[in-house]
Amino acid sequence: MVKETINNLAKVLETSKVPIFGICLGHQLLALASGAGTRKMKYGNRGMNLPCTCSTSGRCYITSQNHGYEVDVTSLKNGWEALFTNANDGSNEGIWMGREGKPFFSVQFHPESAPGPRDTEFLFNVFIKSMLDCATQGRLVPIDMPGGELADAIAARPRETVKKVLVLGSGGLSIGQAGEFDYSGSQAIKALKQEGIYTILVNPNIATIQTSKGLADKVYFLPVTADFVRKIIKHEKPDGIYCTFGGQTALGVGILLKDEFESLGVKVLGTPIQTVITTEDRELFAQAMEEIGEKCADSAAAVSFAEAATAAKRIGYPVIVRAAFALGGLGSGFAKNEEELADLCTKAFATSPQVLVEKSMKGWKEIEYEVVRDCRDNCITVCNMEVSYTFDQI
């Protein structure tokens, strides 16, 4: 029966006047009908969190899978190309006839999100659009795969070539730089080591994982300050620096040295310093949210108590006072009157040059999403959580 099905599909591939879309077993049948082969995998791929990279855009999607065989891409012929590749084991996850070929394509995973991820449901839209294009033009129209061109993405954001990288560590555990920064810094060091990059760490806290023997190639047990970091850069001459894995202290150093990095011959890797400033400067952040149409509470930035009091009077009590350049809410709080506002501003201005006076969110709950985004526009929600307090309890 399978041989007969494959033979029939082979005839359809020659004579079809409409697009063809194969899924799971349909993917393997289509490949076999095209003249390609399949092979049994050692373990197979089964689960709901399997990453697959698209060959056209370089974007990675999370998929659900349940298969023990794969299409042998080395056996593809007659214009067929790999479309998706499993990012874990490099196995084939999709084929197509390219942007200039017939609108035939297939995927090994389950884009119908049964079960799990909905990342690749867009493939059904691709298929529907292909059907409409072919019907409108009265001919087989090549598929237009979304996500842009990989070559364009690489040209727009070329990979940095570095041999030695300085990582600003987590330092002492405190508000704004707790254990999660020890973890993220450790993972950054491991990733750099896997790339064969010589790694230098600055971290005065010996009670961290990232300072353990065998991680960084060299560790400076010195305070993470602009003066020490500047001296280390001049001595070690690293190609690059990471400022985003050490909490508020490391971010602050990055901001202080942002105008010196170029003359010191070091590239800032990862998040640009200006982006850090935009997210930490409460006024700039509010403006950025407004530009993209995100709703924010009525607010005003202040650099003195007088400005804060004027803003609070305009907005109306109660208000939230948020200190800028302070991860974890250090120096922030809730004020019901001017006396409480003065007390909060005294504390906030002791740690920050700016505060944001914001309309009260009393009774609201905070749901936080930790999202990582890369230069290929891949976005991963690492975790999400409901904060255990309401804003009126700050």
mmCIF file of N, CA and C in Angstrom, residues 137-205:
data_model
loop_
_atom_site.group_PDB
_atom_site.id
_atom_site.type_symbol
_atom_site.label_atom_id
_atom_site.label_comp_id
_atom_site.label_asym_id
_atom_site.label_seq_id
_atom_site.Cartn_x
_atom_site.Cartn_y
_atom_site.Cartn_z
ATOM 1 N N GLN A 137 -3.313 33.499 -10.482
ATOM 2 C CA GLN A 137 -2.452 33.632 -11.662
ATOM 3 C C GLN A 137 -2.618 32.492 -12.660
ATOM 4 N N GLY A 138 -3.341 31.457 -12.246
ATOM 5 C CA GLY A 138 -3.598 30.357 -13.163
ATOM 6 C C GLY A 138 -2.371 29.523 -13.478
ATOM 7 N N ARG A 139 -1.411 29.506 -12.560
ATOM 8 C CA ARG A 139 -0.195 28.717 -12.749
ATOM 9 C C ARG A 139 0.413 28.402 -11.379
ATOM 10 N N LEU A 140 1.411 27.524 -11.349
ATOM 11 C CA LEU A 140 2.098 27.205 -10.101
ATOM 12 C C LEU A 140 3.063 28.330 -9.748
ATOM 13 N N VAL A 141 2.777 29.003 -8.651
ATOM 14 C CA VAL A 141 3.583 30.149 -8.218
ATOM 15 C C VAL A 141 4.510 29.705 -7.086
ATOM 16 N N PRO A 142 5.808 29.989 -7.164
ATOM 17 C CA PRO A 142 6.736 29.598 -6.091
ATOM 18 C C PRO A 142 6.295 30.134 -4.741
ATOM 19 N N ILE A 143 6.657 29.419 -3.690
ATOM 20 C CA ILE A 143 6.272 29.783 -2.326
ATOM 21 C C ILE A 143 7.111 30.960 -1.834
ATOM 22 N N ASP A 144 6.448 31.852 -1.122
ATOM 23 C CA ASP A 144 7.148 32.957 -0.472
ATOM 24 C C ASP A 144 7.199 32.656 1.028
ATOM 25 N N MET A 145 8.356 32.190 1.487
ATOM 26 C CA MET A 145 8.510 31.835 2.898
ATOM 27 C C MET A 145 8.820 33.095 3.712
ATOM 28 N N PRO A 146 8.044 33.388 4.758
ATOM 29 C CA PRO A 146 8.250 34.615 5.535
ATOM 30 C C PRO A 146 9.503 34.549 6.405
ATOM 31 N N GLY A 147 9.864 35.705 6.985
ATOM 32 C CA GLY A 147 10.991 35.763 7.904
ATOM 33 C C GLY A 147 12.220 36.435 7.341
ATOM 34 N N GLY A 148 12.150 36.815 6.038
ATOM 35 C CA GLY A 148 13.302 37.474 5.439
ATOM 36 C C GLY A 148 14.352 36.490 4.954
ATOM 37 N N GLU A 149 15.434 37.047 4.421
ATOM 38 C CA GLU A 149 16.513 36.236 3.865
ATOM 39 C C GLU A 149 17.665 36.138 4.871
ATOM 40 N N LEU A 150 18.201 34.941 5.028
ATOM 41 C CA LEU A 150 19.316 34.716 5.944
ATOM 42 C C LEU A 150 20.513 35.573 5.569
ATOM 43 N N ALA A 151 20.800 35.679 4.277
ATOM 44 C CA ALA A 151 21.946 36.468 3.833
ATOM 45 C C ALA A 151 21.796 37.935 4.237
ATOM 46 N N ASP A 152 20.581 38.461 4.132
ATOM 47 C CA ASP A 152 20.332 39.850 4.516
ATOM 48 C C ASP A 152 20.505 40.037 6.019
ATOM 49 N N ALA A 153 20.030 39.054 6.788
ATOM 50 C CA ALA A 153 20.157 39.133 8.246
ATOM 51 C C ALA A 153 21.621 39.096 8.672
ATOM 52 N N ILE A 154 22.403 38.247 8.005
ATOM 53 C CA ILE A 154 23.831 38.153 8.325
ATOM 54 C C ILE A 154 24.550 39.453 7.960
ATOM 55 N N ALA A 155 24.179 40.026 6.807
ATOM 56 C CA ALA A 155 24.811 41.273 6.366
ATOM 57 C C ALA A 155 24.457 42.429 7.292
ATOM 58 N N ALA A 156 23.199 42.429 7.788
ATOM 59 C CA ALA A 156 22.756 43.512 8.665
ATOM 60 C C ALA A 156 23.395 43.413 10.044
ATOM 61 N N ARG A 157 23.578 42.201 10.521
ATOM 62 C CA ARG A 157 24.155 41.993 11.850
ATOM 63 C C ARG A 157 25.224 40.900 11.768
ATOM 64 N N PRO A 158 26.377 41.226 11.222
ATOM 65 C CA PRO A 158 27.442 40.210 11.076
ATOM 66 C C PRO A 158 27.937 39.723 12.425
ATOM 67 N N ARG A 159 28.346 38.487 12.459
ATOM 68 C CA ARG A 159 28.868 37.891 13.682
ATOM 69 C C ARG A 159 30.193 38.545 14.055
ATOM 70 N N GLU A 160 30.318 38.934 15.310
ATOM 71 C CA GLU A 160 31.556 39.542 15.785
ATOM 72 C C GLU A 160 32.655 38.479 15.880
ATOM 73 N N THR A 161 33.837 38.843 15.432
ATOM 74 C CA THR A 161 34.976 37.936 15.523
ATOM 75 C C THR A 161 35.846 38.373 16.688
ATOM 76 N N VAL A 162 35.807 37.626 17.765
ATOM 77 C CA VAL A 162 36.584 37.967 18.961
ATOM 78 C C VAL A 162 37.350 36.739 19.446
ATOM 79 N N LYS A 163 38.494 36.979 20.067
ATOM 80 C CA LYS A 163 39.320 35.894 20.595
ATOM 81 C C LYS A 163 39.445 35.944 22.110
ATOM 82 N N LYS A 164 39.251 37.131 22.672
ATOM 83 C CA LYS A 164 39.370 37.287 24.120
ATOM 84 C C LYS A 164 38.241 38.203 24.604
ATOM 85 N N VAL A 165 37.463 37.741 25.588
ATOM 86 C CA VAL A 165 36.298 38.495 26.063
ATOM 87 C C VAL A 165 36.367 38.688 27.574
ATOM 88 N N LEU A 166 36.066 39.896 28.006
ATOM 89 C CA LEU A 166 35.999 40.225 29.427
ATOM 90 C C LEU A 166 34.539 40.182 29.872
ATOM 91 N N VAL A 167 34.251 39.401 30.910
ATOM 92 C CA VAL A 167 32.897 39.292 31.459
ATOM 93 C C VAL A 167 32.854 39.992 32.810
ATOM 94 N N LEU A 168 31.959 40.955 32.957
ATOM 95 C CA LEU A 168 31.786 41.625 34.239
ATOM 96 C C LEU A 168 30.868 40.763 35.093
ATOM 97 N N GLY A 169 31.366 40.293 36.225
ATOM 98 C CA GLY A 169 30.656 39.313 37.032
ATOM 99 C C GLY A 169 29.598 39.887 37.957
ATOM 100 N N SER A 170 29.010 39.004 38.738
ATOM 101 C CA SER A 170 27.846 39.351 39.551
ATOM 102 C C SER A 170 28.199 40.045 40.854
ATOM 103 N N GLY A 171 29.417 39.865 41.339
ATOM 104 C CA GLY A 171 29.794 40.516 42.591
ATOM 105 C C GLY A 171 29.007 39.998 43.779
ATOM 106 N N GLY A 172 28.861 40.840 44.804
ATOM 107 C CA GLY A 172 28.121 40.436 45.999
ATOM 108 C C GLY A 172 26.638 40.309 45.725
ATOM 109 N N LEU A 173 25.997 39.346 46.377
ATOM 110 C CA LEU A 173 24.564 39.154 46.196
ATOM 111 C C LEU A 173 23.803 40.257 46.911
ATOM 112 N N SER A 174 22.975 40.972 46.158
ATOM 113 C CA SER A 174 22.172 42.058 46.727
ATOM 114 C C SER A 174 21.000 42.317 45.803
ATOM 115 N N ILE A 175 20.108 43.230 46.196
ATOM 116 C CA ILE A 175 18.972 43.567 45.342
ATOM 117 C C ILE A 175 19.502 44.088 44.009
ATOM 118 N N GLY A 176 19.010 43.540 42.934
ATOM 119 C CA GLY A 176 19.463 43.947 41.608
ATOM 120 C C GLY A 176 20.540 43.060 41.034
ATOM 121 N N GLN A 177 21.134 42.228 41.849
ATOM 122 C CA GLN A 177 22.159 41.307 41.337
ATOM 123 C C GLN A 177 22.271 40.100 42.269
ATOM 124 N N ALA A 178 21.211 39.343 42.293
ATOM 125 C CA ALA A 178 21.151 38.164 43.151
ATOM 126 C C ALA A 178 21.679 36.940 42.408
ATOM 127 N N GLY A 179 21.300 35.758 42.880
ATOM 128 C CA GLY A 179 21.861 34.508 42.370
ATOM 129 C C GLY A 179 21.648 34.274 40.900
ATOM 130 N N GLU A 180 20.572 34.866 40.310
ATOM 131 C CA GLU A 180 20.320 34.625 38.887
ATOM 132 C C GLU A 180 21.439 35.183 38.012
ATOM 133 N N PHE A 181 22.152 36.211 38.505
ATOM 134 C CA PHE A 181 23.239 36.761 37.701
ATOM 135 C C PHE A 181 24.498 35.909 37.809
ATOM 136 N N ASP A 182 24.641 35.192 38.896
ATOM 137 C CA ASP A 182 25.722 34.211 38.974
ATOM 138 C C ASP A 182 25.462 33.114 37.953
ATOM 139 N N TYR A 183 24.193 32.693 37.871
ATOM 140 C CA TYR A 183 23.822 31.642 36.918
ATOM 141 C C TYR A 183 24.023 32.116 35.476
ATOM 142 N N SER A 184 23.474 33.298 35.143
ATOM 143 C CA SER A 184 23.578 33.774 33.757
ATOM 144 C C SER A 184 25.027 34.035 33.371
ATOM 145 N N GLY A 185 25.819 34.572 34.312
ATOM 146 C CA GLY A 185 27.237 34.788 34.030
ATOM 147 C C GLY A 185 27.981 33.488 33.805
ATOM 148 N N SER A 186 27.638 32.479 34.582
ATOM 149 C CA SER A 186 28.265 31.161 34.415
ATOM 150 C C SER A 186 27.948 30.580 33.048
ATOM 151 N N GLN A 187 26.678 30.715 32.627
ATOM 152 C CA GLN A 187 26.284 30.198 31.322
ATOM 153 C C GLN A 187 26.982 30.958 30.194
ATOM 154 N N ALA A 188 27.157 32.272 30.376
ATOM 155 C CA ALA A 188 27.869 33.066 29.366
ATOM 156 C C ALA A 188 29.306 32.583 29.214
ATOM 157 N N ILE A 189 29.953 32.311 30.340
ATOM 158 C CA ILE A 189 31.334 31.831 30.302
ATOM 159 C C ILE A 189 31.404 30.468 29.609
ATOM 160 N N LYS A 190 30.461 29.583 29.923
ATOM 161 C CA LYS A 190 30.443 28.266 29.283
ATOM 162 C C LYS A 190 30.255 28.391 27.776
ATOM 163 N N ALA A 191 29.349 29.297 27.355
ATOM 164 C CA ALA A 191 29.094 29.488 25.925
ATOM 165 C C ALA A 191 30.343 30.016 25.218
ATOM 166 N N LEU A 192 31.039 30.947 25.855
ATOM 167 C CA LEU A 192 32.269 31.483 25.278
ATOM 168 C C LEU A 192 33.338 30.403 25.160
ATOM 169 N N LYS A 193 33.449 29.582 26.195
ATOM 170 C CA LYS A 193 34.447 28.503 26.170
ATOM 171 C C LYS A 193 34.140 27.500 25.051
ATOM 172 N N GLN A 194 32.851 27.224 24.838
ATOM 173 C CA GLN A 194 32.473 26.301 23.764
ATOM 174 C C GLN A 194 32.871 26.845 22.390
ATOM 175 N N GLU A 195 32.898 28.166 22.278
ATOM 176 C CA GLU A 195 33.297 28.800 21.011
ATOM 177 C C GLU A 195 34.808 28.931 20.898
ATOM 178 N N GLY A 196 35.537 28.469 21.926
ATOM 179 C CA GLY A 196 36.988 28.549 21.894
ATOM 180 C C GLY A 196 37.519 29.945 22.166
ATOM 181 N N ILE A 197 36.732 30.766 22.853
ATOM 182 C CA ILE A 197 37.115 32.149 23.143
ATOM 183 C C ILE A 197 37.735 32.229 24.538
ATOM 184 N N TYR A 198 38.900 32.862 24.630
ATOM 185 C CA TYR A 198 39.574 33.056 25.914
ATOM 186 C C TYR A 198 38.730 34.017 26.751
ATOM 187 N N THR A 199 38.417 33.598 27.981
ATOM 188 C CA THR A 199 37.468 34.343 28.807
ATOM 189 C C THR A 199 38.101 34.847 30.094
ATOM 190 N N ILE A 200 37.903 36.138 30.360
ATOM 191 C CA ILE A 200 38.394 36.766 31.583
ATOM 192 C C ILE A 200 37.185 37.222 32.397
ATOM 193 N N LEU A 201 37.195 36.938 33.672
ATOM 194 C CA LEU A 201 36.086 37.315 34.557
ATOM 195 C C LEU A 201 36.565 38.288 35.621
ATOM 196 N N VAL A 202 35.757 39.324 35.887
ATOM 197 C CA VAL A 202 36.002 40.234 37.004
ATOM 198 C C VAL A 202 34.873 40.029 38.009
ATOM 199 N N ASN A 203 35.218 39.508 39.183
ATOM 200 C CA ASN A 203 34.197 39.225 40.196
ATOM 201 C C ASN A 203 34.880 39.071 41.557
ATOM 202 N N PRO A 204 34.575 39.944 42.500
ATOM 203 C CA PRO A 204 35.231 39.871 43.814
ATOM 204 C C PRO A 204 34.635 38.828 44.747
ATOM 205 N N ASN A 205 33.515 38.221 44.334
ATOM 206 C CA ASN A 205 32.805 37.283 45.213
ATOM 207 C C ASN A 205 33.275 35.849 44.950
#
